[in-house]
Short mmCIF file of C-alpha atoms in Angstrom, two decimals:
data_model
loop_
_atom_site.label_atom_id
_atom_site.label_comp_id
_atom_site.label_asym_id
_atom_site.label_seq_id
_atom_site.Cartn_x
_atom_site.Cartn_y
_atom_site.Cartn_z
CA UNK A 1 22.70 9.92 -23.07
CA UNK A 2 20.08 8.82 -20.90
CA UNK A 3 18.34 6.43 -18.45
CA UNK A 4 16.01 3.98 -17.64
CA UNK A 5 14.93 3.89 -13.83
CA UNK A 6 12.60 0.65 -12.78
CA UNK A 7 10.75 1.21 -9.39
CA UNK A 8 8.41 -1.93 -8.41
CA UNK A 9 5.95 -1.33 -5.63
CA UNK A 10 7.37 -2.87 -2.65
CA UNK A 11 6.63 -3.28 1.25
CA UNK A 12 6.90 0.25 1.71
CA UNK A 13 6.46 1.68 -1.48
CA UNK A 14 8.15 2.25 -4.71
CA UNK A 15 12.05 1.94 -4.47
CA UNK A 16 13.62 2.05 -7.55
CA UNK A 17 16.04 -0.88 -7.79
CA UNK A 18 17.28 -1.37 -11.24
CA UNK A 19 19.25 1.69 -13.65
CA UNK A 20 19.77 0.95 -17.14
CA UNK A 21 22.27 3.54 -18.50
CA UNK A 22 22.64 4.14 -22.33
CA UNK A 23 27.20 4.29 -21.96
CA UNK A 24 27.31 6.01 -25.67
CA UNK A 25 30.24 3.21 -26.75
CA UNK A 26 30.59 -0.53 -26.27
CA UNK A 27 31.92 -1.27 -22.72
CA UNK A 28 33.09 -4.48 -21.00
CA UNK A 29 34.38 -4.69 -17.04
CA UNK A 30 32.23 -2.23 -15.20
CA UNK A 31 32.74 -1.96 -11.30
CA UNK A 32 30.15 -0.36 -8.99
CA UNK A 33 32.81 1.85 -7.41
CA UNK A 34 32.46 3.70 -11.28
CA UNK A 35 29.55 5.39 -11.05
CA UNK A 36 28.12 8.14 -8.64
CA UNK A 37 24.33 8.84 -8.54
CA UNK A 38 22.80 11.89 -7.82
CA UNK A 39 19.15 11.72 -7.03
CA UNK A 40 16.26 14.49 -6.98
CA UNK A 41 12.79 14.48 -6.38
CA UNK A 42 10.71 16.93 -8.30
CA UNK A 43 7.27 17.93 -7.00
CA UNK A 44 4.79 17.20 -9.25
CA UNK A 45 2.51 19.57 -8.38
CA UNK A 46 5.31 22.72 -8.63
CA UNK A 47 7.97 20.87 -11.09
CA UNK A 48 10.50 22.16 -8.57
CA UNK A 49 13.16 19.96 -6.18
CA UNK A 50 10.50 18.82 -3.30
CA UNK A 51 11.37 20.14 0.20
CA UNK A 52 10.63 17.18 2.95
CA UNK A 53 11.10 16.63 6.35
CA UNK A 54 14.56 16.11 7.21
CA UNK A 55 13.38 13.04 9.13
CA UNK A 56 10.16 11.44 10.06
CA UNK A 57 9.20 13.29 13.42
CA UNK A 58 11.60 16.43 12.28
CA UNK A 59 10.37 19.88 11.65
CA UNK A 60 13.25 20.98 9.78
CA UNK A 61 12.54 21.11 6.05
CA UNK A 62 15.33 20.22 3.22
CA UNK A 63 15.78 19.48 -0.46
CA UNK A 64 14.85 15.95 -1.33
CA UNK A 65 18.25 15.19 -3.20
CA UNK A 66 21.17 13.02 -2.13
CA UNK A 67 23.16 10.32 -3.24
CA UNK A 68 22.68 6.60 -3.76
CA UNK A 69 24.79 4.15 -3.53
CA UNK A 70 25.71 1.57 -6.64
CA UNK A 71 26.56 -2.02 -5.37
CA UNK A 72 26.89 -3.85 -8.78
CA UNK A 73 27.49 -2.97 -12.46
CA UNK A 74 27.70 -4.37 -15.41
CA UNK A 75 27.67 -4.19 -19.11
CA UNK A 76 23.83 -5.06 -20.74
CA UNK A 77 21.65 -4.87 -23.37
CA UNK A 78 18.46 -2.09 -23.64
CA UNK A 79 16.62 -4.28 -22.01
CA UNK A 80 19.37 -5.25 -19.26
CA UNK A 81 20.07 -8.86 -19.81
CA UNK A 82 23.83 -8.81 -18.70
CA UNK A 83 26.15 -9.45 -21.34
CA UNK A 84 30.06 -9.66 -21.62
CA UNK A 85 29.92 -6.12 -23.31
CA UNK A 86 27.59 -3.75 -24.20
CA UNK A 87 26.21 -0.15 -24.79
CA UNK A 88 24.29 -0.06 -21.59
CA UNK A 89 25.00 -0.34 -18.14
CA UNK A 90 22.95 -2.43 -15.61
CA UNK A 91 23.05 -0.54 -12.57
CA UNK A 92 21.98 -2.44 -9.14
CA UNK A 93 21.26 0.80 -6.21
CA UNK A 94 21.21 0.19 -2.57
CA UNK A 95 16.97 0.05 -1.59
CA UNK A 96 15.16 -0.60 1.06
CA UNK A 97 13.25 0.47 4.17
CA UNK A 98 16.13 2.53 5.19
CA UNK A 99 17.35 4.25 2.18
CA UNK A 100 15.48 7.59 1.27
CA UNK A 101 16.73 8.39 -2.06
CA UNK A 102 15.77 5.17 -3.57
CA UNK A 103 12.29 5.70 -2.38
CA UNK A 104 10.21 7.77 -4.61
CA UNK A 105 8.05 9.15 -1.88
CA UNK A 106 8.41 11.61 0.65
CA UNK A 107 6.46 14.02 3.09
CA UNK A 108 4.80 17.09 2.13
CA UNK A 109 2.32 18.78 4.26
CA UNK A 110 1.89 15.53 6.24
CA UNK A 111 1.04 13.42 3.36
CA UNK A 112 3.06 11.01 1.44
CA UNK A 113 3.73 12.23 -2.22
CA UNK A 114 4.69 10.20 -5.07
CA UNK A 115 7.96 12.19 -6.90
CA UNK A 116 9.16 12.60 -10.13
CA UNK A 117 12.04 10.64 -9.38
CA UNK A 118 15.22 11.52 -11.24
CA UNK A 119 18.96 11.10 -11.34
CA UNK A 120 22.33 12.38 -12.47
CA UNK A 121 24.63 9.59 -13.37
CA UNK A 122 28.51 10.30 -13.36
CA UNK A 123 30.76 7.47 -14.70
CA UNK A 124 34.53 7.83 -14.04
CA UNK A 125 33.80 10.97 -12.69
CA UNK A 126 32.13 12.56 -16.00
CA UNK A 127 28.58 12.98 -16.37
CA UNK A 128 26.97 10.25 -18.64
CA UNK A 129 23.38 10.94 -18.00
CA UNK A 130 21.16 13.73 -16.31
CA UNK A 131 17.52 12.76 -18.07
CA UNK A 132 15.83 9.89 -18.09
CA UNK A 133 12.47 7.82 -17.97
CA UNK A 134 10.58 6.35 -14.42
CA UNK A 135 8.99 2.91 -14.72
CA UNK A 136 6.69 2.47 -11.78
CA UNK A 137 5.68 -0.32 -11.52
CA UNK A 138 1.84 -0.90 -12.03
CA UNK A 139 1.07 2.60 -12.89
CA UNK A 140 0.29 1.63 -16.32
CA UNK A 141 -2.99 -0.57 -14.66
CA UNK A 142 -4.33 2.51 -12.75
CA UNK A 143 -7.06 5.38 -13.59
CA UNK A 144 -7.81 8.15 -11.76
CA UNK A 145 -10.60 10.42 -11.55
CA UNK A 146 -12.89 12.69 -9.73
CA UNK A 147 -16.34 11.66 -7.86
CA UNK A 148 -19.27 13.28 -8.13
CA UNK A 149 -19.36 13.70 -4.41
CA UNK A 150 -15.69 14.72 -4.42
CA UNK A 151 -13.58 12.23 -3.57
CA UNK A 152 -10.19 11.51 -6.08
CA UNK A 153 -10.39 7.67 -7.18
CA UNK A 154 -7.54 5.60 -8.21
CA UNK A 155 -9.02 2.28 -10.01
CA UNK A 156 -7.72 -1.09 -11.86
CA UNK A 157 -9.98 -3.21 -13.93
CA UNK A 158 -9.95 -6.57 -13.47
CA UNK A 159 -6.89 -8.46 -14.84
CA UNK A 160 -8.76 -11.65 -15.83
CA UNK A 161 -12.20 -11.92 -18.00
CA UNK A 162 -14.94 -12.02 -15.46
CA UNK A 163 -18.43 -11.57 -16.53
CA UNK A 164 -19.64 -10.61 -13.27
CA UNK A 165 -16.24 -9.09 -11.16
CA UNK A 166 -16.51 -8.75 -7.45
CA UNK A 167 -15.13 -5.15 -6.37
CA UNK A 168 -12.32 -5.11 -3.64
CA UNK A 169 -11.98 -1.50 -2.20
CA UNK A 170 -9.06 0.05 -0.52
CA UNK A 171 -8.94 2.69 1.74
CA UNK A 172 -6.37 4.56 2.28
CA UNK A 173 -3.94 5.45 5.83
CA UNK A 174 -3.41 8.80 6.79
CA UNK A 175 -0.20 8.89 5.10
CA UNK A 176 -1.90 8.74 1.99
CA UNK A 177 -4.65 11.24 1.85
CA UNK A 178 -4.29 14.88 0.44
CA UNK A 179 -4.04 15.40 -3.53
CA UNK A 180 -2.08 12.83 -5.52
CA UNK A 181 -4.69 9.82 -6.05
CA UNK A 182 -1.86 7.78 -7.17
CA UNK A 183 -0.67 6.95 -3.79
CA UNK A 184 -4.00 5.79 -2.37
CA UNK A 185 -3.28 2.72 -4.80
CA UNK A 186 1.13 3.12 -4.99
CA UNK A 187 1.99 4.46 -2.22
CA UNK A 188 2.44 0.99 -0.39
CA UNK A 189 1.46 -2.48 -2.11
CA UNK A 190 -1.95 -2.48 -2.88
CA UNK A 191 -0.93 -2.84 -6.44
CA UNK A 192 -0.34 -6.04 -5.16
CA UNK A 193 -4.23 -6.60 -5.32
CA UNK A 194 -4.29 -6.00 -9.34
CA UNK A 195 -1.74 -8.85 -9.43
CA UNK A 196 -2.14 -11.88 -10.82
CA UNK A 197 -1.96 -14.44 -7.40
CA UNK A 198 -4.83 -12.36 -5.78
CA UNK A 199 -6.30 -11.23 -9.14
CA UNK A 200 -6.67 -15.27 -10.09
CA UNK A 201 -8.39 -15.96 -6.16
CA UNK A 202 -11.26 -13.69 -7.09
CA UNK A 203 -11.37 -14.64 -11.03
CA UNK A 204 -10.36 -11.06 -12.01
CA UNK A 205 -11.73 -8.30 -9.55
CA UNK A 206 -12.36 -4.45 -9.91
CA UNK A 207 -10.01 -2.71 -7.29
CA UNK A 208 -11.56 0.63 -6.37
CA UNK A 209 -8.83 2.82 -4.02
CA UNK A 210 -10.78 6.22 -2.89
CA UNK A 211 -9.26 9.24 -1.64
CA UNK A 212 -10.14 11.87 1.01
CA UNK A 213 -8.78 15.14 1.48
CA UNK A 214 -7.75 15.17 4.79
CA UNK A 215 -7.84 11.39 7.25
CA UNK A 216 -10.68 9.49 7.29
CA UNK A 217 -10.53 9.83 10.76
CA UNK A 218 -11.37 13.90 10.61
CA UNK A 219 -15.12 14.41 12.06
CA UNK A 220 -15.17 17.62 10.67
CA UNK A 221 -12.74 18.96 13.19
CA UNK A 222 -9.57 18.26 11.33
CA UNK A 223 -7.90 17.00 13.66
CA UNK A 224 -7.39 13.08 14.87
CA UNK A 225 -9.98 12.36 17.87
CA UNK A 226 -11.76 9.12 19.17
CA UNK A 227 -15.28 9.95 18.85
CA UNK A 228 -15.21 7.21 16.17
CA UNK A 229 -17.14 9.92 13.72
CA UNK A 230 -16.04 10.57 10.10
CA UNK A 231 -17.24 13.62 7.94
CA UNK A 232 -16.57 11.59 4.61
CA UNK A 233 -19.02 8.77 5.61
CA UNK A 234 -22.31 10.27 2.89
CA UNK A 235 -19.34 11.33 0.59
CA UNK A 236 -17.55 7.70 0.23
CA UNK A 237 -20.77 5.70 0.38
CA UNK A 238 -21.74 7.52 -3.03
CA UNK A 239 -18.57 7.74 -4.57
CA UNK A 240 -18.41 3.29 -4.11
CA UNK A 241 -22.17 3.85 -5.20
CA UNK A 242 -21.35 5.58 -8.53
CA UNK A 243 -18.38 3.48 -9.09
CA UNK A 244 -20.34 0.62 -9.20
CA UNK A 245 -23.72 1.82 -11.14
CA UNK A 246 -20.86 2.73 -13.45
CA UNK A 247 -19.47 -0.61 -13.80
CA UNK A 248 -23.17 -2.67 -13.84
CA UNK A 249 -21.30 -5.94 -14.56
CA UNK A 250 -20.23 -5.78 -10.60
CA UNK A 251 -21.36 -8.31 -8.48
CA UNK A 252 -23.36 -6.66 -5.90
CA UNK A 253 -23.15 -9.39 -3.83
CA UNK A 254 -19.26 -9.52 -3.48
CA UNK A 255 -17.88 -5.85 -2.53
CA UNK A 256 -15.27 -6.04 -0.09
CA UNK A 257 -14.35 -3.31 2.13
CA UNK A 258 -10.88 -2.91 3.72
CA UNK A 259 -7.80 -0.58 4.67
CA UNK A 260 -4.95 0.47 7.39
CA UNK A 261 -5.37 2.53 10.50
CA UNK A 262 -6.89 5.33 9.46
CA UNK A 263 -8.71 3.18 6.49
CA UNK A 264 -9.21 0.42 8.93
CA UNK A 265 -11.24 2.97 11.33
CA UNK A 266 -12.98 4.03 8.03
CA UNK A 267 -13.71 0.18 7.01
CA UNK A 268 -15.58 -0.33 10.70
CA UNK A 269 -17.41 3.01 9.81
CA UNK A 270 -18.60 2.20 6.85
CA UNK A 271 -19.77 -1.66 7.97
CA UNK A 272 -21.03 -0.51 10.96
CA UNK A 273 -23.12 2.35 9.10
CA UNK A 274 -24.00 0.04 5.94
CA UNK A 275 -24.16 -3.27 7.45
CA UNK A 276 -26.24 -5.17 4.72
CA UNK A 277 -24.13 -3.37 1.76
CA UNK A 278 -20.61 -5.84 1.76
CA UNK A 279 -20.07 -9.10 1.41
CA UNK A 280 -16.50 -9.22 3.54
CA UNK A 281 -14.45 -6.84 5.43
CA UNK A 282 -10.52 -6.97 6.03
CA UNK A 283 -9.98 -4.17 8.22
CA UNK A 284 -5.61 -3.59 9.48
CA UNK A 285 -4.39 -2.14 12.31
CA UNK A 286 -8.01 -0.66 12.58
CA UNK A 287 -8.30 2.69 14.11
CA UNK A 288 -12.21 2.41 15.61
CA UNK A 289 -11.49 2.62 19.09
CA UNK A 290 -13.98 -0.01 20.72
CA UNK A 291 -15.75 2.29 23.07
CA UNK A 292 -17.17 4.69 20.36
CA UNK A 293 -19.13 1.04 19.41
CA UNK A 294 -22.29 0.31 21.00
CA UNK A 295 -23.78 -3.23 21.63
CA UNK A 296 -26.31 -2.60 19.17
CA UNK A 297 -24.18 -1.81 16.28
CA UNK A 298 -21.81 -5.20 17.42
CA UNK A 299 -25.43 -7.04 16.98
CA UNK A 300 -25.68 -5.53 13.57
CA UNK A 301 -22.79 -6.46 12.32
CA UNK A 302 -21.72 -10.12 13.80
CA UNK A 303 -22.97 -11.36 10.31
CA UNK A 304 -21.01 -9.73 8.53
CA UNK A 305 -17.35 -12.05 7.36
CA UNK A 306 -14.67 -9.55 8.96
CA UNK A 307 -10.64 -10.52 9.35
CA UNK A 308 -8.61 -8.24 11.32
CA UNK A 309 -4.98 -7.93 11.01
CA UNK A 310 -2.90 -6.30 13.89
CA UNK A 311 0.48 -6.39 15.93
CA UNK A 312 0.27 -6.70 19.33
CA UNK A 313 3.52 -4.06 19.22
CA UNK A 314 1.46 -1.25 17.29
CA UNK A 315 1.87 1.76 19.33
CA UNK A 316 0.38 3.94 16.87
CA UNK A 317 -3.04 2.09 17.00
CA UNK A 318 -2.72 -0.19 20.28
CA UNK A 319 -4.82 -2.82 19.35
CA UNK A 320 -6.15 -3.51 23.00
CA UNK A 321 -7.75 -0.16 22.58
CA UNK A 322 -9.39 -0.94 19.19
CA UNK A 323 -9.57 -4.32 17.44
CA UNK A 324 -9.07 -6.69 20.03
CA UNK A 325 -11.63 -5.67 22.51
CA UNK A 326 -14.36 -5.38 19.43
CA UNK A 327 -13.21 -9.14 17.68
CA UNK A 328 -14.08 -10.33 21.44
CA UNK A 329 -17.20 -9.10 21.59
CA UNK A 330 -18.14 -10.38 18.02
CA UNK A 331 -16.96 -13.64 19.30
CA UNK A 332 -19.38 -13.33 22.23
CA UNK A 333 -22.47 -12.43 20.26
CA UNK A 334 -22.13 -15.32 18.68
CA UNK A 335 -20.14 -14.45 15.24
CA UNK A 336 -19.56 -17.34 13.40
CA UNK A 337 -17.11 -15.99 10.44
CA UNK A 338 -14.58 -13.23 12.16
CA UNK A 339 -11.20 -13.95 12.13
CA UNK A 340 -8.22 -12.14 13.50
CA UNK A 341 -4.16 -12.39 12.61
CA UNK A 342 -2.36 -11.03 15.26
CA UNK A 343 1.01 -10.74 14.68
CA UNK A 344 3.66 -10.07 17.63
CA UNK A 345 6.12 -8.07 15.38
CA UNK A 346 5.97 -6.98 11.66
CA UNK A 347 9.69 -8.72 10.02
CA UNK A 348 10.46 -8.40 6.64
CA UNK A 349 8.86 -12.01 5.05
CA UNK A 350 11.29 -11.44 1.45
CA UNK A 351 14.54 -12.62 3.24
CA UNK A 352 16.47 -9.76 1.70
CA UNK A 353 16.53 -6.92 4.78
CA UNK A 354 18.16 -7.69 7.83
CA UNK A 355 19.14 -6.13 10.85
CA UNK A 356 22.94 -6.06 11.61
CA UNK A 357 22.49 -9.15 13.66
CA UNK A 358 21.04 -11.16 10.73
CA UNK A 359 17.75 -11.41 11.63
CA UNK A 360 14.89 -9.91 9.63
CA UNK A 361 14.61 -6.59 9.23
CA UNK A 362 11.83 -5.47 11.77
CA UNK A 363 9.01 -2.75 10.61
CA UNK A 364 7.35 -0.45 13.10
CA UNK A 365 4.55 -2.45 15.06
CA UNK A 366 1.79 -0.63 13.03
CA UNK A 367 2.88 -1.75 9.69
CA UNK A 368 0.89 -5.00 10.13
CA UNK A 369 -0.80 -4.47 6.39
CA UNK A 370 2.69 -5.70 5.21
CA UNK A 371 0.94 -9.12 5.52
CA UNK A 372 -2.36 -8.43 4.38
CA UNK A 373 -1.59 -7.08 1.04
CA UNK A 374 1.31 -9.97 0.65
CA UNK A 375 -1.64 -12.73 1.65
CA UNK A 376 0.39 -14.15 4.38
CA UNK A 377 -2.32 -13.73 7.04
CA UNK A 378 -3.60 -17.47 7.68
CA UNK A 379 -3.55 -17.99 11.10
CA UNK A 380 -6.31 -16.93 13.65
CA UNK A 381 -6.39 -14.92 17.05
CA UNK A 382 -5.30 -18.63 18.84
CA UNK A 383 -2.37 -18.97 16.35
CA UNK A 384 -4.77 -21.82 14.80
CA UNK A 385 -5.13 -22.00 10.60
CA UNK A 386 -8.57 -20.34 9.42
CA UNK A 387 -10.24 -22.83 7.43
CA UNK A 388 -11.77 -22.49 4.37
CA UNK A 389 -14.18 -25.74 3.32
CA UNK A 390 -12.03 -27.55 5.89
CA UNK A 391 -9.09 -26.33 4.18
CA UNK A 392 -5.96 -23.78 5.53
CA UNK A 393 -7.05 -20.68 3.98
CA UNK A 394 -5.19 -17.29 3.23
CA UNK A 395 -6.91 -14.09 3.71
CA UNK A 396 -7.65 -12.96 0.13
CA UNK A 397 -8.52 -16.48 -0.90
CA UNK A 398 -10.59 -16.55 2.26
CA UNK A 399 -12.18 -13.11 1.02
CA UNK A 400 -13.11 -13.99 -2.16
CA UNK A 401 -15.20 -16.81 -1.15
CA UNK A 402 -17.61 -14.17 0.54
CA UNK A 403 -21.16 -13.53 -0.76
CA UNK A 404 -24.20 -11.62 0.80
#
C-alpha cells in the first residue's frame, strides 16, 4: 500500500500538511492516536538519509528522520474528500515553523536543501505504507536550467496570456544558494509570485529566480564582508540578459529586481551598477550596508521606483546599518517614488500559529520577506498608506504599475 504526501509552499517553506493513505479494505472510525509516522529525508544528490545539523547554530550532525505527529484522521476517498467510510485515510500532521520533520528542507553544507521527503506509516501498530508519492506544491510550474555564464535558473512562465509579460526576478538569501535551483524559487514563498493574486496584478508575468554558488554577498573572498562588492555582478547581469533575449516577448521596460538579505544586498548591487536597466526594485531586509554607497551612486539611482521592506528587530541585517540610513538619503535627494515598510516584529498574518500565550506566532526579526511575498506591505516608513493613483496600494500591485 502506499501514500500520497501534499506539501504547499508556505511562510517558511514546504511543510507537508495533508497524508492520504491507501488502508487496503474499507474503513470507518479512524482516530489520530492510530497511526505512527516515521519520516526520512533522502538527499537528492546521494539518495541516502540526509545528515543535518542537529539544530540551527549546532555543529553536531544527525540523521534527518523522526517522527510526526497525527492530530486528525479519517476515512476518504483518493482524492481525500472525507467520507463516512472509505479505502483511504485522510491524515492531518502537526506543521509549522517549529516542527522539523514536516518541513522538507534542511541544512547541508550551510545551504538549505529541498529533500526527498518520505514516510513510514504504521496503523494499529502494523506497517500500512513505507512508499509513496511527494506533491510539492508549485513544482509542476518551475524549469530549471543552466546559464551560459553559469548561474543555475529556476523559472515560471507567466500564468495568464500576456503578449508583452513584464519579468519579476528573485534573488535568492544565503540560505538558498549552493546546488539545488529548486529552492531559489521553493525554498520559501516565492511561488507565491507565479500565483494567481500577484500573477493577475501584472497581467501574467515571467518570474526569473537565479542562483549563485556561494552568497551573493561573496566578493571573491568567500566569506561574508561589508565592502558592499559581489563577484557574481558580470555573471547575473548576463544570465537576466540571456533570459530575456530568450524570451523577446518581455517587456523591456518592466523588469523588476528584488530579494532578501543576501538578495536584497544583491538587488542594491545590481540597481546601483545598472541604474537605467529596471523599471522597479523591492529589495527585503537588504544587506548593502549604507557606507559602501557613495553620494554619487544615491544621485544615480533616486529615479529609480524602490520599496524596502525591513523589521526594525532584524539582528541579522540591522536595518539602521543598511536600509534605513540609504531610504533617508533617497528621500533627501529628492526621490519622489521610494517607499519603505518597516515592520516592528515579523507575526504570523494566517491566524493559525501561536505562541503559548495566544498571540501570533512571532518569526525571527529578519524574516521581514514573510510580507513581501504575501503582498501585505502597504504602509510607508511614517506608518502612512502608499498610494497608488490616489489609491491605498499593496506592494506588488504598486510594482507592477512601474515602467522605465
Amino acid at each position: 500500500m502506499s501514500y500520497q504526501a501534499f506539501a504547499p509552499v508556505l511562510d517558511w517553506g514546504g511543510h507537508v500538511t495533508k497524508i492520504i493513505v491507501d488502508m487496503g479494505k474499507t474503513v470507518r472510525d479512524l482516530s489520530a492516536e492510530d497511526f505512527k509516522v516515521h519520516v526520512y529525508k533522502i538527499d537528492q544528490q546521494t539518495g541516502l538519509v540526509a545528515m543535518t545539523p542537529k539544530s540551527f547554530f549546532s555543529k553536531t550532525i544527525v540523521p534527518a528522520v523522526g517522527p510526526l505527529e497525527i492530530l486528525t484522521a479519517c476515512p476518504c476517498d483518493a482524492d481525500g474528500n472525507p467520507a463516512a467510510e472509505g479505502e483511504y485515510a485522510l491524515l492531518e500532521p502537526d506543521y509549522g515553523p517549529t516542527k522539523p520533520y514536516s518541513s522538507l528542507a534542511y541544512q547541508k553544507k550551510g545551504f538549505t536543501t529541498l529533500s526527498d521527503w518520505r514516510c513510514t506509516i504504521e496503523y494499529q501498530g502494523k506497517v500500512i505504507a513505507n512508499r509513496g508519492e511527494l506533491i510539492l506544491e508549485g513544482k509542476e510550474l518551475v524549469e530549471t536550467g543552466v546559464s551560459a555564464a553559469g548561474l543555475n535558473m529556476a523559472w515560471v512562465k507567466p500564468q495568464l496570456d500576456n503578449a508583452n509579460p513584464p519579468l519579476i526576478i528573485w534573488l535568492h538569501g544565503a540560505g538558498e544558494g549552493g546546488w539545488d535551483p529548486y529552492v531559489a524559487i521553493l525554498g520559501n514563498k516565492v511561488i507565491n509570485l507565479a500565483f494567481e493574486e500577484i500573477q493577475s496584478l501584472f497581467g501574467g508575468a515571467w518570474v526569473l529566480a537565479p542562483q549563485c554558488e556561494t552568497m551573493w554577498m561573496d566578493n571573491g573572498s568567500g566569506q561574508y564582508t561589508r565592502t558592499g562588492k559581489s563577484k557574481y555582478v558580470t555573471a547575473l547581469m548576463a544570465t537576466i540578459e540571456e533570459f530575456v533575449a530568450a524570451h523577446p516577448e518581455i517587456d523591456r521596460s518592466r523588469i523588476y529586481i528584488g530579494g532578501c538579505s543576501n538578495g536584497g544586498f544583491m538587488t542594491m548591487r545590481m540597481i546601483i551598477d545598472y541604474p537605467d536597466y529596471f523599471a522597479g526594485a523591492y529589495p527585503i531586509c537588504e544587506a548593502l550596508y549604507d557606507e559602501t554607497i557613495s553620494d554619487r551612486d544615491i544621485e544615480n539611482i533616486k529615479h529609480i521606483p524602490i520599496w524596502f521592506t525591513h523589521a526594525k528587530v532584524d539582528t541579522v541585517v540591522p536595518p539602521d546599518e543598511t536600509a534605513v540610513p540609504t531610504y533617508k538619503r533617497l528621500m533627501a535627494a529628492g526621490a519622489e517614488n521610494v517607499h519603505f515598510s518597516y515592520y516592528e516584529r515579523v507575526l504570523d498574518q494566517t491566524g493559525r500559529f501561536k505562541k503559548p500565550d495566544g498571540t501570533p506566532f512571532e518569526y525571527m526579526g529578519h524574516a521581514s520577506w514573510i510580507y513581501t511575498l504575501n503582498n501585505d506591505c502597504k504602509l510607508d516608513f511614517d506608518g502612512s498608506p502608499v498610494l497608488l493613483n490616489g489609491k491605498p496600494t499593496t506592494i506588488f500591485e504598486w510594482l507592477a504599475a512601474q515602467h522605465k
